[in-house]
Amino acid sequence: QVQVVESGGGLVQAGGSLRLSCTASGLTFDEYAMGWFRQAPGKEREGVSCISWNGRSTYYADSVKGRFTISRDNYKNTLYLQMNSLKPEDTAMYYCARAYRRMDYLPVREADFGYWGQGTQVTVSS
């Protein structure tokens, strides 16, 4: 049974930090790129950050560059997103997902990802 579970969300004041985690089971984790996406109320889901299978390549949306850091621990089948200097506009449901297939480039499009978790809510108060 495939399970992708996000955790670590919560309510934080602007300028604060949160660390999201995503654990995966029932699927191969260490050979595939992983990504974080978010969806704010009334908006489409958007890509936040992606990381290659070995962690050597990363992508960040312009809106989070310099504030968020993606990482992974393939031994623990876990993906992380360290979020610093949070802003109210970061408020959203955050999802992680695994790439559909192995690629020789870093996928960043939502269409390249499957096996989504249920999400974890991040709320940043001003």
XYZ file of N, CA, C and O in Angstrom, residues 50-118:
276
model
N 11.752 21.359 -5.633
C 11.951 19.977 -6.054
C 13.405 19.585 -5.822
O 14.284 20.447 -5.773
N 13.629 18.292 -5.704
C 14.974 17.799 -5.451
C 15.180 16.504 -6.217
O 14.277 15.660 -6.304
N 16.376 16.343 -6.776
C 16.678 15.139 -7.536
C 16.817 13.938 -6.613
O 16.891 14.083 -5.384
N 16.878 12.746 -7.193
C 16.910 11.531 -6.388
C 18.092 11.502 -5.432
O 17.996 10.955 -4.330
N 19.220 12.082 -5.860
C 20.423 12.050 -5.023
C 20.655 13.355 -4.270
O 21.687 13.506 -3.611
N 19.745 14.290 -4.399
C 19.870 15.539 -3.666
C 20.812 16.553 -4.280
O 20.985 17.647 -3.724
N 21.397 16.238 -5.414
C 22.403 17.139 -5.985
C 21.803 18.290 -6.760
O 22.463 19.305 -6.987
N 20.591 18.135 -7.214
C 19.923 19.203 -7.958
C 18.667 19.627 -7.215
O 17.909 18.778 -6.735
N 18.478 20.925 -7.140
C 17.279 21.452 -6.486
C 16.688 22.583 -7.309
O 17.376 23.232 -8.099
N 15.424 22.804 -7.089
C 14.692 23.897 -7.725
C 13.870 24.597 -6.659
O 13.296 23.951 -5.769
N 13.809 25.923 -6.762
C 12.973 26.715 -5.867
C 12.171 27.721 -6.679
O 12.709 28.356 -7.586
N 10.930 27.881 -6.326
C 10.144 28.958 -6.909
C 10.751 30.288 -6.473
O 11.320 30.394 -5.371
N 10.644 31.284 -7.311
C 11.224 32.590 -6.990
C 10.704 33.130 -5.663
O 11.436 33.791 -4.925
N 9.467 32.831 -5.362
C 8.835 33.388 -4.161
C 9.426 32.832 -2.868
O 9.216 33.419 -1.797
N 10.154 31.720 -2.941
C 10.699 31.118 -1.716
C 12.219 31.029 -1.708
O 12.806 30.605 -0.708
N 12.849 31.438 -2.791
C 14.311 31.372 -2.856
C 14.945 32.152 -1.731
O 14.541 33.268 -1.426
N 15.935 31.549 -1.107
C 16.639 32.199 -0.021
C 15.964 32.033 1.333
O 16.550 32.378 2.364
N 14.738 31.508 1.333
C 14.011 31.322 2.601
C 13.726 29.847 2.891
O 13.705 29.440 4.056
N 13.498 29.069 1.849
C 13.173 27.651 2.016
C 14.353 26.791 1.566
O 15.084 27.154 0.637
N 14.501 25.643 2.213
C 15.533 24.682 1.835
C 14.933 23.282 1.791
O 14.354 22.821 2.778
N 15.100 22.629 0.664
C 14.613 21.256 0.502
C 15.768 20.293 0.724
O 16.917 20.582 0.374
N 15.463 19.158 1.322
C 16.470 18.127 1.524
C 15.769 16.774 1.623
O 14.542 16.710 1.732
N 16.573 15.734 1.582
C 15.997 14.394 1.678
C 16.961 13.448 2.370
O 18.175 13.650 2.321
N 16.394 12.419 2.988
C 17.177 11.364 3.614
C 16.676 10.054 3.011
O 15.613 9.549 3.392
N 17.420 9.531 2.069
C 16.973 8.328 1.368
C 16.977 7.095 2.258
O 16.294 6.119 1.968
N 17.757 7.101 3.317
C 17.761 5.975 4.244
C 16.473 5.926 5.046
O 16.042 4.857 5.487
N 15.872 7.089 5.263
C 14.644 7.176 6.037
C 13.405 7.349 5.160
O 12.299 7.496 5.683
N 13.604 7.365 3.836
C 12.487 7.610 2.921
C 11.726 8.879 3.295
O 10.484 8.902 3.312
N 12.471 9.918 3.583
C 11.850 11.141 4.078
C 12.356 12.354 3.314
O 13.548 12.479 3.031
N 11.431 13.233 3.014
C 11.694 14.506 2.358
C 11.423 15.618 3.356
O 10.499 15.504 4.173
N 12.213 16.690 3.295
C 12.053 17.799 4.222
C 11.910 19.121 3.468
O 12.369 19.277 2.338
N 11.291 20.075 4.148
C 11.264 21.453 3.648
C 11.420 22.371 4.856
O 10.511 22.490 5.681
N 12.592 22.973 4.968
C 12.840 23.949 6.028
C 12.384 25.301 5.531
O 12.862 25.788 4.497
N 11.465 25.903 6.252
C 10.885 27.180 5.831
C 11.215 28.234 6.873
O 10.791 28.136 8.028
N 11.978 29.219 6.468
C 12.368 30.318 7.346
C 11.779 31.629 6.846
O 11.344 31.723 5.693
N 11.791 32.625 7.708
C 11.289 33.957 7.344
C 9.926 33.865 6.673
O 9.684 34.464 5.617
N 9.048 33.132 7.298
C 7.732 32.893 6.691
C 6.930 34.180 6.587
O 7.039 35.079 7.439
N 6.144 34.245 5.526
C 5.308 35.405 5.247
C 3.839 34.978 5.189
O 3.553 33.812 4.897
N 2.929 35.890 5.429
C 1.504 35.517 5.332
C 1.149 34.901 3.982
O 0.287 34.014 3.926
N 1.814 35.323 2.938
C 1.507 34.770 1.613
C 1.998 33.333 1.441
O 1.712 32.705 0.424
N 2.724 32.811 2.406
C 3.111 31.400 2.379
C 1.997 30.501 2.914
O 2.116 29.273 2.855
N 0.946 31.095 3.433
C -0.175 30.325 3.958
C -0.798 29.477 2.858
O -1.190 29.992 1.805
N -0.854 28.179 3.087
C -1.368 27.248 2.086
C -1.355 25.839 2.655
O -0.773 25.581 3.705
N -1.990 24.930 1.904
C -1.824 23.513 2.178
C -0.598 23.061 1.393
O -0.507 23.326 0.192
N 0.311 22.405 2.068
C 1.554 21.956 1.445
C 1.493 20.450 1.201
O 1.154 19.680 2.107
N 1.846 20.072 -0.024
C 1.818 18.677 -0.432
C 3.204 18.235 -0.908
O 3.935 19.017 -1.506
N 3.520 16.976 -0.670
C 4.706 16.424 -1.308
C 4.283 15.339 -2.290
O 3.190 14.776 -2.175
N 5.139 15.083 -3.248
C 4.831 14.098 -4.267
C 6.116 13.521 -4.832
O 7.161 14.177 -4.818
N 6.013 12.307 -5.351
C 7.138 11.653 -6.001
C 6.974 11.736 -7.497
O 5.851 11.631 -8.013
N 8.100 11.886 -8.203
C 8.044 11.907 -9.665
C 7.490 10.588 -10.187
O 7.708 9.533 -9.597
N 6.767 10.651 -11.287
C 6.181 9.452 -11.878
C 7.245 8.461 -12.320
O 7.064 7.245 -12.196
N 8.327 8.958 -12.867
C 9.341 8.066 -13.427
C 10.719 8.664 -13.216
O 10.855 9.842 -12.877
N 11.692 7.825 -13.398
C 13.071 8.288 -13.311
C 13.357 9.198 -14.517
O 12.953 8.891 -15.627
N 14.057 10.293 -14.278
C 14.363 11.242 -15.345
C 15.823 11.638 -15.254
O 16.404 11.626 -14.164
N 16.380 12.041 -16.392
C 17.771 12.503 -16.370
C 17.833 14.016 -16.227
O 18.875 14.628 -16.473
N 16.726 14.606 -15.831
C 16.693 16.028 -15.516
C 15.789 16.193 -14.298
O 15.060 15.279 -13.919
N 15.841 17.352 -13.679
C 15.020 17.585 -12.499
C 13.616 18.034 -12.922
O 13.462 19.105 -13.513
N 12.613 17.234 -12.649
C 11.250 17.648 -13.001
C 10.754 18.722 -12.048
O 11.047 18.694 -10.848
N 10.030 19.680 -12.589
C 9.472 20.739 -11.746
C 7.982 20.963 -12.004
O 7.324 21.657 -11.249
N 7.467 20.352 -13.078
C 6.056 20.533 -13.397
C 5.202 19.597 -12.554
O 5.553 18.439 -12.337
N 4.070 20.060 -12.150
C 3.164 19.231 -11.364
C 2.793 17.967 -12.122
O 2.630 16.896 -11.519
N 2.669 18.056 -13.433
C 2.269 16.904 -14.237
C 3.295 15.778 -14.198
O 2.976 14.635 -14.544
N 4.513 16.072 -13.789
C 5.558 15.048 -13.707
C 5.525 14.274 -12.402
O 6.336 13.364 -12.209
N 4.608 14.644 -11.513
C 4.583 14.043 -10.188
C 3.287 13.289 -9.919
O 2.207 13.684 -10.379
N 3.427 12.208 -9.167
C 2.258 11.449 -8.739
C 2.439 11.058 -7.294
O 3.337 11.524 -6.617
N 1.648 10.169 -6.797
C 1.749 9.683 -5.420
C 1.752 10.846 -4.440
O 2.731 11.100 -3.720
N 0.651 11.562 -4.408
C 0.512 12.741 -3.559
C 0.071 12.357 -2.161
O -0.694 11.403 -1.970
N 0.544 13.147 -1.199
C 0.049 13.002 0.156
C -1.221 13.808 0.349
O -1.712 14.445 -0.590
N -1.740 13.797 1.569
C -2.978 14.519 1.886
C -2.719 15.984 2.222
O -3.659 16.775 2.289
